[in-house]
């Protein structure tokens, strides 16, 4: 069981990190779009 | 609308992103915890009979197939926009085609990596030229050449047009690669889950997880693609 | 040519230019280097698609001679002209062009030798003959007088006179003598 | 425009390229020299070992493809370098130019194969068991090479460093031809089994047709600015 848990936890960390990075990018663009007319 | 107010309903306007987030977590958890381990018949010398034997490695299929699926989708999207470039010559279409190719290359590489992990444990060597993997590798070579071409042309309009032509030519190769190469080389790859007649060989739970993984990866591709396109447009002010 | 504008790497070269040439017209385009003379001519000849606007040419052949367009140096002057006549689908035009070339002071001994061996003046004469081959309805000349001696310049005047009765002539030059040949004038300014 | 003049104008382009090529022999020398030297290198490295049909087919095809890589780009790169493409753009339609150049490339490759293949057979003392199938496989291969090579040559001619990118761009597109061609050649070299591998022949043929027509349609966008 522990092997699967290890792999799962690694993948989860990677996924959460990626997701919030994408959210951050998403907000960056929203800011740039708001500044432009 | 002031940005604060827009932030307020920011959460609701982007519900599907949170859906993607939770969905992926569920799929990950399901493949490793909830799903029953797939059994496969293994020859048991002692009792001279086929005995089901646990096959945990099969889980990689839940990620390998969607990635090569997304790589193919990305190439399709790149070709559609390349045709658009030739028809209308629009810079945006060129940007969309290039971004789709980039993601196609990325997912293609990931599909090859997961594929070779599968090959490593399944057939003993990291790479043994099984046709489905060869096709994806050739596709990656084609798109490597696509970016070499893009970097070799200074003027923007010519670069857009010539890379569009190359992308379309490359897509003409796909039918030859995907359908003909596997048939030529006796295939080591397990009969692909969707075997030729499209009949699923997976039992119900695995199928649910597999299909959701497929859709989630496609949504992820769409989001990455949209993000990259809007980042470049915002940065270059057009 | 209607409302043509062309941008190259962010620099606007032509903006909203409209121009119509009717048979018999001789239009001279003048302007400083980089004002877009060659760009305008390439668009008129259909060698370059403008960023916006369009260029239509009436039926018939377009003749074009420019510094950045060379004859095939492996082929002789005669072969160059014959080949051009054949792909333009008017086989006998080749002989006519060779006659014109000889009349233009092109040494007959150089007819069979590869174009690579020609002097720049002879090469320019060959280019003019190739442009004029098959009596084009639109003859476009980009600095035809370049590296031509006086006798060569009178040749350009004669060529324009002849081409005028077949169709229109569009000439880009900075040489005042050549500019005087034209009926209509167009001055291009460097935009930005 | 009547089809007769269309064909004669296309042939004129082919004739021009052929004459210019015979005069300078620029591509011909490069290709022949390349093919022969690598052929000798391969046969020496084998040092008399008797390779099986699949090894032979692979060697032959690698030689064929790389010889083609040396000769194919010249057809368009030369026109751009010498600034002579303008005349063609003014006097002929893109389709004519494409067919003329395709025919020239095909002839160039066939000529090269006519020289290297017999020498290959002699050097490695191989007598193809089914000569007809062998020639069919090689011929269709050349067709595929010329089809893909012509359009990629046109694309590469417009890039900054001209021909140097040709191999990188062309090889991935040629892999289907190489893989299928090698199998077809192997079948024709190995005794027994039905000589002509009809599956491969169909693939090679459909490849040549698809790529040629694709090239014909796409060429206009590459050729005109």
XYZ file of C-alpha atoms in Angstrom:
692
model
C 0.000 0.000 0.000
C 2.766 2.407 0.938
C 4.284 2.320 -2.596
C 0.997 3.424 -4.129
C 0.551 6.110 -1.475
C 4.034 7.445 -2.186
C 3.389 7.679 -5.920
C -0.056 9.156 -5.342
C 1.199 11.836 -2.967
C 3.959 12.863 -5.413
C 1.483 13.145 -8.252
C -0.981 15.077 -6.085
C 1.668 17.590 -5.056
C 2.705 18.069 -8.671
C -0.901 18.510 -9.775
C -1.815 21.028 -7.036
C 1.354 23.024 -7.727
C 0.650 23.076 -11.455
C -2.980 24.035 -10.958
C -2.235 27.031 -8.755
C 0.540 28.156 -11.082
C -2.004 28.110 -13.928
C -4.498 30.014 -11.750
C -1.790 32.575 -11.049
C -1.124 32.971 -14.782
C -4.838 33.244 -15.382
C -5.104 36.122 -12.916
C -2.021 37.825 -14.432
C -3.708 37.907 -17.813
C -6.925 39.226 -16.284
C -4.933 42.097 -14.780
C -3.207 42.909 -18.067
C -6.526 42.717 -19.927
C -8.153 45.061 -17.366
C -5.420 47.667 -17.831
C -5.760 47.685 -21.606
C -8.812 49.605 -22.999
C -16.485 46.569 -13.850
C -13.801 47.190 -11.323
C -11.412 44.348 -10.980
C -12.397 43.798 -7.335
C -15.968 43.129 -8.262
C -14.901 40.887 -11.068
C -12.710 39.036 -8.577
C -15.797 38.536 -6.464
C -17.503 36.390 -9.007
C -14.166 35.230 -10.253
C -14.691 31.940 -8.504
C -18.055 31.372 -10.163
C -16.994 32.435 -13.652
C -14.273 29.776 -13.525
C -16.212 26.887 -12.058
C -14.933 24.484 -14.655
C -11.340 25.098 -13.537
C -12.213 23.969 -10.050
C -14.066 21.025 -11.532
C -10.874 20.135 -13.401
C -8.898 20.481 -10.186
C -11.119 18.218 -8.106
C -11.726 15.824 -10.987
C -8.028 15.219 -11.445
C -7.555 14.632 -7.726
C -10.398 12.115 -7.795
C -8.946 10.321 -10.802
C -5.521 10.154 -9.199
C -6.943 8.846 -5.948
C -9.180 6.370 -7.738
C -6.449 4.863 -9.859
C -4.218 4.233 -6.876
C -6.648 3.524 -4.051
C -10.126 2.699 -5.159
C -9.723 0.800 -8.390
C -9.459 -2.996 -8.073
C -6.154 -4.129 -9.446
C -6.633 -5.352 -12.960
C -6.168 -9.075 -13.277
C -4.553 -10.606 -16.257
C -4.203 -14.258 -17.112
C -0.750 -15.534 -16.355
C 0.537 -19.011 -17.160
C 1.023 -20.794 -13.862
C 3.530 -23.541 -14.609
C 2.673 -25.423 -11.408
C -0.972 -25.985 -12.162
C -0.640 -25.745 -15.950
C -3.565 -23.378 -16.112
C -4.212 -19.711 -16.644
C -4.456 -18.044 -13.253
C -5.392 -14.371 -12.814
C -2.425 -12.427 -11.532
C -2.522 -8.841 -10.246
C -1.192 -6.317 -12.767
C -0.718 -2.973 -11.009
C 1.312 -1.634 -13.899
C -1.887 -1.341 -15.901
C -2.655 1.910 -14.055
C -0.165 3.752 -16.214
C -2.510 3.176 -19.101
C -4.942 5.630 -17.459
C -2.345 8.338 -18.079
C -0.433 7.044 -21.110
C -3.393 6.763 -23.457
C -4.945 10.176 -22.635
C -1.567 11.854 -23.174
C -1.065 10.361 -26.632
C -4.737 11.156 -27.299
C -4.190 14.816 -26.330
C -0.975 14.899 -28.417
C -3.009 13.816 -31.452
C -5.791 16.305 -30.663
C -3.169 19.067 -30.388
C -1.822 18.179 -33.832
C -5.344 18.267 -35.228
C -5.931 21.718 -33.696
C -2.568 22.929 -35.037
C -3.479 21.759 -38.535
C -6.911 23.382 -38.455
C -5.381 26.702 -37.474
C -2.618 26.266 -40.050
C -5.293 25.960 -42.718
C -6.777 29.145 -41.261
C -3.389 30.847 -41.588
C -3.202 29.920 -45.256
C -6.762 31.040 -45.914
C -6.826 34.297 -43.998
C -3.182 34.925 -43.131
C -4.154 35.995 -39.626
C -1.395 36.304 -37.022
C -3.687 34.944 -34.323
C -4.249 31.699 -36.213
C -0.481 31.306 -36.553
C -0.032 31.853 -32.813
C -2.761 29.317 -32.028
C -1.218 26.759 -34.382
C 2.253 27.228 -32.878
C 0.943 26.970 -29.311
C -1.059 23.840 -30.136
C 2.051 22.280 -31.706
C 4.083 23.153 -28.629
C 1.571 21.451 -26.359
C 1.347 18.575 -28.802
C 5.089 18.145 -28.543
C 4.938 18.331 -24.736
C 2.149 15.752 -24.402
C 3.828 13.621 -27.062
C 7.023 13.522 -25.021
C 5.073 12.685 -21.849
C 3.241 9.920 -23.699
C 6.591 8.509 -24.845
C 7.989 8.657 -21.307
C 5.001 6.854 -19.796
C 5.096 4.449 -22.722
C 8.733 3.567 -22.097
C 8.068 3.083 -18.366
C 5.391 0.624 -19.429
C 7.833 -1.022 -21.833
C 10.520 -1.137 -19.160
C 8.439 -3.272 -16.806
C 6.402 -5.073 -19.397
C 9.004 -6.154 -21.937
C 12.231 -5.571 -20.090
C 13.713 -2.726 -22.089
C 13.016 0.947 -22.117
C 12.389 0.950 -25.818
C 11.664 -1.870 -28.149
C 10.224 -0.255 -31.218
C 6.682 -1.164 -30.769
C 4.675 0.514 -33.525
C 2.366 2.743 -31.471
C 5.351 4.273 -29.679
C 7.270 4.597 -32.943
C 4.414 6.576 -34.454
C 4.322 9.010 -31.535
C 8.127 9.355 -31.705
C 7.976 10.135 -35.434
C 5.290 12.722 -34.743
C 7.551 14.299 -32.122
C 10.379 14.423 -34.717
C 8.053 16.119 -37.180
C 7.116 18.802 -34.696
C 10.737 19.205 -33.652
C 11.441 19.960 -37.315
C 8.400 22.311 -37.335
C 10.009 24.441 -34.629
C 13.409 24.268 -36.331
C 11.691 25.684 -39.417
C 9.968 28.409 -37.415
C 13.233 29.545 -35.929
C 14.919 29.667 -39.346
C 12.588 32.235 -40.887
C 13.028 35.867 -39.781
C 10.055 37.594 -41.381
C 6.829 36.966 -39.564
C 4.416 36.595 -42.475
C 6.648 34.116 -44.322
C 7.269 32.192 -41.121
C 3.527 31.907 -40.481
C 2.839 30.698 -44.001
C 5.707 28.249 -44.346
C 5.213 26.679 -40.915
C 1.512 26.368 -41.701
C 2.351 24.509 -44.911
C 4.725 22.210 -43.018
C 2.137 21.553 -40.309
C -0.440 20.531 -42.896
C 2.090 18.351 -44.704
C 2.979 16.758 -41.350
C -0.666 16.059 -40.668
C -0.882 14.284 -44.009
C 1.650 11.867 -42.475
C -0.575 11.026 -39.508
C -2.759 8.462 -41.306
C 0.363 6.769 -42.658
C 1.979 6.742 -39.250
C -0.839 5.844 -36.930
C -2.616 3.253 -39.010
C -0.046 1.744 -41.275
C 3.161 1.552 -39.238
C 1.575 -0.513 -36.442
C 0.190 -3.011 -38.922
C 3.523 -3.380 -40.584
C 5.557 -4.226 -37.510
C 4.167 -7.177 -35.530
C 2.821 -5.347 -32.613
C 4.168 -5.928 -29.068
C 1.818 -3.329 -27.728
C -1.145 -4.941 -25.844
C -4.215 -4.873 -28.009
C -5.045 -1.233 -27.451
C -7.889 -0.805 -24.988
C -10.116 0.418 -27.783
C -9.242 -2.434 -30.068
C -9.835 -2.142 -33.768
C -13.565 -2.656 -33.602
C -13.836 -0.030 -30.847
C -15.102 -2.583 -28.289
C -13.939 -1.685 -24.832
C -12.145 -4.475 -23.012
C -12.140 -2.804 -19.616
C -14.570 -3.543 -16.850
C -16.914 -0.831 -15.694
C -15.024 1.006 -12.889
C -11.781 1.172 -14.878
C -13.722 2.496 -17.844
C -15.266 5.332 -15.796
C -11.879 6.396 -14.416
C -10.226 6.085 -17.815
C -12.821 8.189 -19.625
C -12.844 10.881 -16.946
C -9.056 11.011 -17.112
C -9.326 11.381 -20.869
C -11.791 14.289 -20.646
C -9.853 15.975 -17.840
C -6.613 15.874 -19.822
C -8.398 17.288 -22.841
C -9.830 20.125 -20.721
C -6.354 20.716 -19.269
C -4.975 20.932 -22.808
C -7.667 23.443 -23.761
C -6.893 25.597 -20.744
C -3.099 25.506 -21.279
C -3.637 26.395 -24.900
C -5.972 29.296 -24.093
C -3.591 30.548 -21.391
C -0.518 30.518 -23.611
C -2.348 32.268 -26.465
C -3.694 35.025 -24.219
C -0.329 35.471 -22.469
C 1.418 36.075 -25.793
C -1.361 38.380 -26.970
C -1.295 40.365 -23.727
C 2.494 40.611 -23.726
C 2.748 41.744 -27.326
C -0.250 44.079 -26.998
C -2.300 42.707 -29.939
C -3.843 48.772 -57.818
C -6.389 49.885 -55.215
C -5.661 51.187 -51.700
C -2.439 49.179 -51.291
C -0.515 49.451 -48.051
C 2.407 47.279 -47.010
C 4.173 46.839 -43.712
C 7.489 45.040 -43.396
C 8.763 44.073 -39.940
C 6.682 46.795 -38.314
C 7.806 49.544 -40.701
C 5.059 50.968 -42.905
C 6.412 51.258 -46.437
C 3.303 52.008 -48.477
C 0.067 53.459 -47.102
C -3.252 53.563 -48.939
C -1.770 53.874 -52.419
C -4.097 53.609 -55.411
C -2.839 53.612 -58.960
C -4.316 52.648 -62.313
C -2.255 52.281 -65.455
C -3.935 52.339 -68.825
C -2.245 51.101 -72.040
C 0.130 53.771 -73.393
C 0.869 55.169 -69.921
C 4.482 55.589 -68.818
C 4.489 56.084 -65.050
C 7.788 57.061 -63.404
C 8.211 56.367 -59.695
C 10.896 58.351 -57.933
C 11.882 58.676 -54.299
C 14.769 58.212 -51.909
C 16.191 54.786 -51.213
C 13.898 52.820 -48.926
C 10.868 54.909 -49.923
C 9.323 51.721 -51.260
C 9.945 52.007 -55.022
C 10.959 48.370 -55.394
C 8.196 47.212 -53.054
C 5.622 49.077 -55.139
C 6.961 47.530 -58.342
C 7.055 44.021 -56.893
C 3.427 44.386 -55.771
C 2.433 45.735 -59.205
C 4.119 42.734 -60.855
C 2.332 40.346 -58.498
C 5.574 39.079 -56.991
C 4.583 40.358 -53.558
C 1.195 40.326 -51.862
C 0.588 43.648 -50.062
C -0.387 43.569 -46.383
C -3.728 45.097 -47.376
C -5.337 46.219 -50.624
C -4.880 44.442 -53.929
C -3.201 44.643 -57.285
C -4.858 43.382 -60.443
C -3.222 43.169 -63.836
C -5.271 43.036 -67.024
C -4.811 39.984 -69.215
C -1.568 39.393 -71.045
C 2.017 39.066 -69.897
C 3.915 41.101 -67.330
C 7.526 41.970 -68.043
C 9.740 42.783 -65.076
C 13.381 43.749 -64.779
C 15.039 44.590 -61.482
C 18.486 44.593 -59.887
C 17.524 41.642 -57.661
C 16.441 39.449 -60.597
C 19.175 37.667 -62.529
C 19.133 35.559 -65.682
C 20.066 31.857 -65.328
C 23.827 32.073 -65.336
C 24.350 28.454 -66.459
C 22.286 29.054 -69.607
C 23.459 31.162 -72.525
C 21.658 34.379 -73.485
C 19.955 32.544 -76.312
C 18.855 29.681 -74.043
C 17.597 32.134 -71.412
C 15.386 33.857 -73.969
C 14.212 30.649 -75.620
C 13.322 29.101 -72.278
C 11.427 32.192 -71.138
C 9.534 32.221 -74.436
C 8.609 28.565 -74.055
C 7.295 28.806 -70.499
C 5.381 31.950 -71.454
C 3.765 29.853 -74.127
C 4.855 32.038 -77.045
C 7.558 30.009 -78.760
C 8.421 32.414 -81.596
C 8.875 35.344 -79.188
C 12.339 33.969 -78.405
C 13.692 34.669 -81.879
C 12.135 38.116 -81.859
C 13.790 38.903 -78.515
C 17.184 37.703 -79.779
C 16.824 39.978 -82.807
C 16.000 42.845 -80.475
C 19.020 41.985 -78.329
C 21.367 42.041 -81.292
C 19.894 45.374 -82.360
C 20.583 46.582 -78.809
C 24.310 46.158 -79.306
C 24.614 42.768 -77.633
C 27.728 41.111 -79.149
C 26.555 38.089 -81.165
C 29.598 36.126 -80.024
C 28.169 36.098 -76.510
C 24.869 34.597 -77.509
C 25.908 30.975 -76.990
C 28.168 31.508 -73.982
C 26.746 31.035 -70.463
C 25.245 34.184 -68.998
C 27.747 33.998 -66.133
C 30.479 35.157 -68.529
C 28.626 38.357 -69.528
C 29.734 41.795 -68.373
C 27.269 43.678 -66.139
C 26.252 45.935 -69.049
C 25.564 42.977 -71.326
C 23.761 41.200 -68.518
C 21.551 44.270 -68.009
C 20.734 44.309 -71.736
C 19.838 40.614 -71.542
C 17.581 41.321 -68.567
C 15.822 44.077 -70.503
C 15.337 41.692 -73.439
C 13.954 39.022 -71.081
C 11.573 41.548 -69.512
C 10.370 42.769 -72.881
C 10.013 39.243 -74.347
C 6.561 38.392 -75.726
C 5.459 42.042 -75.830
C 4.077 42.295 -72.272
C 0.966 44.403 -71.695
C 2.642 45.698 -68.523
C 6.400 46.355 -68.480
C 7.908 47.091 -65.100
C 11.504 48.345 -64.969
C 13.364 48.895 -61.698
C 16.330 51.193 -62.400
C 16.827 49.832 -65.929
C 19.655 52.239 -66.618
C 21.869 50.867 -63.845
C 25.411 49.975 -65.057
C 24.510 50.853 -68.617
C 26.680 53.166 -70.748
C 25.213 56.135 -72.652
C 24.406 53.957 -75.622
C 22.588 51.624 -73.229
C 20.530 54.473 -71.825
C 19.272 55.421 -75.264
C 18.329 51.747 -75.567
C 16.104 52.076 -72.501
C 14.378 55.125 -74.034
C 13.790 53.133 -77.270
C 12.501 50.144 -75.280
C 10.007 52.285 -73.376
C 8.856 53.871 -76.643
C 8.231 50.402 -78.136
C 6.626 48.946 -75.034
C 4.299 51.912 -74.797
C 2.330 50.818 -77.872
C 1.819 47.299 -76.426
C 0.698 48.398 -72.970
C 1.684 50.373 -69.913
C 5.171 50.940 -68.492
C 5.996 51.402 -64.818
C 9.508 52.726 -64.267
C 11.348 53.311 -60.989
C 14.510 55.366 -61.172
C 16.587 58.048 -59.475
C 18.245 59.042 -62.743
C 16.780 62.403 -63.835
C 17.348 61.674 -67.547
C 15.277 58.503 -67.327
C 12.642 60.218 -65.205
C 12.035 62.650 -68.065
C 10.862 59.756 -70.254
C 7.727 59.256 -68.243
C 4.357 60.860 -68.902
C 3.033 60.535 -65.358
C 5.082 60.910 -62.180
C 4.735 59.546 -58.658
C 6.948 60.703 -55.802
C 7.310 58.322 -52.855
C 8.352 59.673 -49.458
C 9.893 57.614 -46.630
C 6.963 57.193 -44.248
C 8.544 56.317 -40.897
C -5.051 27.385 -71.348
C -5.059 24.185 -73.315
C -3.568 21.232 -71.493
C -1.131 20.691 -74.373
C 0.584 24.048 -73.765
C 0.379 23.392 -70.028
C 2.366 20.198 -70.402
C 4.829 21.689 -72.852
C 5.480 24.604 -70.470
C 6.028 22.215 -67.565
C 8.393 20.170 -69.693
C 10.201 23.399 -70.589
C 10.912 23.956 -66.893
C 12.136 20.383 -66.580
C 14.320 20.798 -69.682
C 15.784 24.033 -68.323
C 16.658 22.428 -64.994
C 18.091 19.376 -66.709
C 20.234 21.481 -69.036
C 21.456 23.737 -66.230
C 22.178 20.641 -64.144
C 24.095 18.867 -66.888
C 26.111 21.970 -67.448
C 27.181 22.506 -63.848
C 26.539 18.984 -62.541
C 26.354 20.639 -59.158
C 23.776 18.280 -57.607
C 24.712 15.274 -59.666
C 28.309 15.245 -58.461
C 27.305 15.836 -54.856
C 24.792 13.000 -54.909
C 26.826 10.446 -56.846
C 29.959 11.055 -54.829
C 28.005 10.822 -51.611
C 26.213 7.633 -52.597
C 29.306 5.852 -53.868
C 31.577 6.739 -50.969
C 29.015 5.727 -48.349
C 28.341 2.565 -50.352
C 31.990 1.610 -50.283
C 32.217 2.513 -46.594
C 29.248 0.282 -45.793
C 30.481 -2.676 -47.778
C 33.957 -2.399 -46.288
C 32.566 -2.218 -42.782
C 30.670 -5.418 -43.487
C 34.044 -6.974 -44.377
C 32.574 -9.814 -46.291
C 29.954 -10.773 -43.692
C 26.870 -12.159 -45.398
C 24.078 -9.851 -44.119
C 20.541 -11.163 -44.304
C 17.860 -9.607 -46.563
C 16.592 -7.265 -43.840
C 20.079 -5.857 -43.173
C 20.677 -5.444 -46.896
C 17.354 -3.701 -47.405
C 18.083 -1.363 -44.492
C 21.556 -0.495 -45.821
C 20.258 0.124 -49.319
C 17.468 2.368 -48.127
C 19.700 4.380 -45.814
C 22.062 4.979 -48.740
C 19.185 5.898 -51.050
C 17.654 8.378 -48.622
C 20.891 10.109 -47.742
C 21.902 10.361 -51.390
C 18.526 12.001 -52.015
C 19.122 14.393 -49.085
C 22.262 15.619 -50.831
C 20.641 16.226 -54.217
C 16.996 17.182 -53.613
C 17.211 20.681 -52.138
C 19.210 22.026 -55.075
C 16.162 22.313 -57.358
C 14.716 25.260 -55.416
C 17.646 26.488 -53.345
C 19.531 27.262 -56.542
C 16.665 29.386 -57.892
C 16.435 31.439 -54.693
C 20.197 31.840 -54.274
C 20.749 32.940 -57.840
C 17.662 35.186 -57.622
C 16.127 33.640 -60.735
C 12.838 32.513 -59.207
C 11.207 35.826 -60.198
C 11.151 34.856 -63.872
C 9.329 31.643 -63.074
C 6.834 33.404 -60.822
C 6.019 35.867 -63.589
C 5.790 33.482 -66.496
C 4.406 30.225 -65.124
C 1.730 29.115 -62.684
C 2.862 27.524 -59.398
C 1.411 24.173 -60.491
C 3.638 24.103 -63.566
C 6.708 24.995 -61.552
C 5.897 22.316 -58.971
C 5.362 19.586 -61.573
C 8.474 20.634 -63.493
C 10.608 20.547 -60.377
C 9.020 17.288 -59.204
C 9.859 15.648 -62.521
C 13.419 16.952 -62.285
C 13.824 15.637 -58.733
C 12.373 12.279 -59.704
C 14.767 11.954 -62.643
C 17.686 12.994 -60.442
C 16.903 10.340 -57.808
C 16.178 7.625 -60.377
C 19.473 8.404 -62.103
C 21.336 8.181 -58.812
C 19.638 4.889 -57.932
C 20.403 3.483 -61.365
C 24.062 4.004 -60.573
C 24.253 3.089 -56.880
C 21.902 0.101 -56.696
C 23.734 -2.106 -59.218
C 27.045 -1.279 -57.557
C 25.449 -2.094 -54.199
C 24.349 -5.477 -55.514
C 27.769 -6.178 -56.953
C 29.784 -5.044 -53.936
C 27.739 -7.127 -51.531
C 27.318 -9.879 -54.155
C 23.576 -10.010 -53.736
C 21.309 -11.292 -56.472
C 17.727 -10.240 -55.732
C 15.527 -13.323 -55.669
C 12.586 -11.463 -57.213
C 14.140 -8.750 -59.395
C 10.779 -7.351 -60.555
C 9.535 -6.846 -57.002
C 12.906 -5.368 -56.055
C 12.783 -2.758 -58.807
C 9.145 -1.997 -58.004
C 10.000 -1.323 -54.352
C 12.954 0.906 -55.262
C 11.017 2.738 -57.962
C 8.013 3.493 -55.752
C 10.418 4.562 -53.038
C 12.021 7.075 -55.365
C 8.555 8.357 -56.245
C 7.792 8.939 -52.561
C 11.183 10.563 -51.950
C 10.718 12.943 -54.885
C 7.147 13.820 -53.858
C 7.975 14.788 -50.282
C 11.405 16.161 -51.206
C 10.131 18.655 -53.758
C 7.798 20.518 -51.417
C 10.260 20.471 -48.504
C 12.952 21.794 -50.877
C 10.627 24.657 -51.823
C 10.010 25.413 -48.132
C 13.668 25.199 -47.169
C 14.711 27.452 -50.065
C 12.790 30.289 -48.407
C 14.528 29.921 -45.024
C 17.538 31.899 -43.904
C 20.246 29.272 -44.147
C 18.720 27.712 -47.244
C 19.439 24.067 -47.755
C 21.039 23.132 -44.458
C 17.646 22.538 -42.847
C 16.487 20.182 -45.580
C 17.495 16.883 -43.989
C 16.029 17.852 -40.625
C 12.718 18.809 -42.189
C 12.495 16.051 -44.797
C 13.560 12.966 -42.835
C 10.640 12.848 -40.402
C 8.237 13.113 -43.321
C 10.100 10.395 -45.223
C 10.054 7.861 -42.391
C 6.858 6.177 -43.640
C 8.503 5.702 -47.034
C 11.731 4.404 -45.485
C 9.964 1.948 -43.165
C 7.598 0.624 -45.807
C 10.228 0.661 -48.553
C 12.666 -1.318 -46.458
C 10.042 -3.967 -45.748
C 9.088 -4.168 -49.436
C 12.744 -4.514 -50.436
C 13.313 -7.134 -47.775
C 10.416 -9.186 -49.096
C 11.816 -9.003 -52.619
C 15.282 -10.072 -51.442
C 14.245 -12.967 -49.253
C 13.608 -16.225 -51.066
C 10.356 -18.136 -50.800
C 7.327 -16.108 -49.728
C 5.328 -14.247 -52.381
C 7.713 -11.850 -54.061
C 5.724 -8.625 -54.228
C 4.577 -7.393 -50.853
C 1.295 -5.931 -52.082
C 0.528 -4.313 -48.760
C 3.696 -2.226 -48.903
C 3.266 -1.422 -52.570
C -0.197 -0.011 -51.885
C 1.198 2.075 -49.037
C 4.071 3.440 -51.127
C 1.722 4.287 -53.962
C -0.856 5.984 -51.761
C 1.954 7.864 -49.990
C 3.304 9.194 -53.283
C -0.181 10.181 -54.484
C -1.219 11.855 -51.223
C 2.035 13.761 -50.808
C 2.154 14.804 -54.462
C -1.391 16.187 -54.451
C -0.879 17.751 -51.024
C 2.305 19.325 -52.349
C 0.560 20.576 -55.457
C -2.112 22.331 -53.391
C 0.287 23.692 -50.776
C 3.043 24.733 -53.175
C 1.282 27.916 -54.179
C 1.494 29.242 -50.603
C 5.192 28.458 -50.447
C 6.016 29.849 -53.867
C 4.139 33.156 -53.885
C 5.045 35.739 -51.294
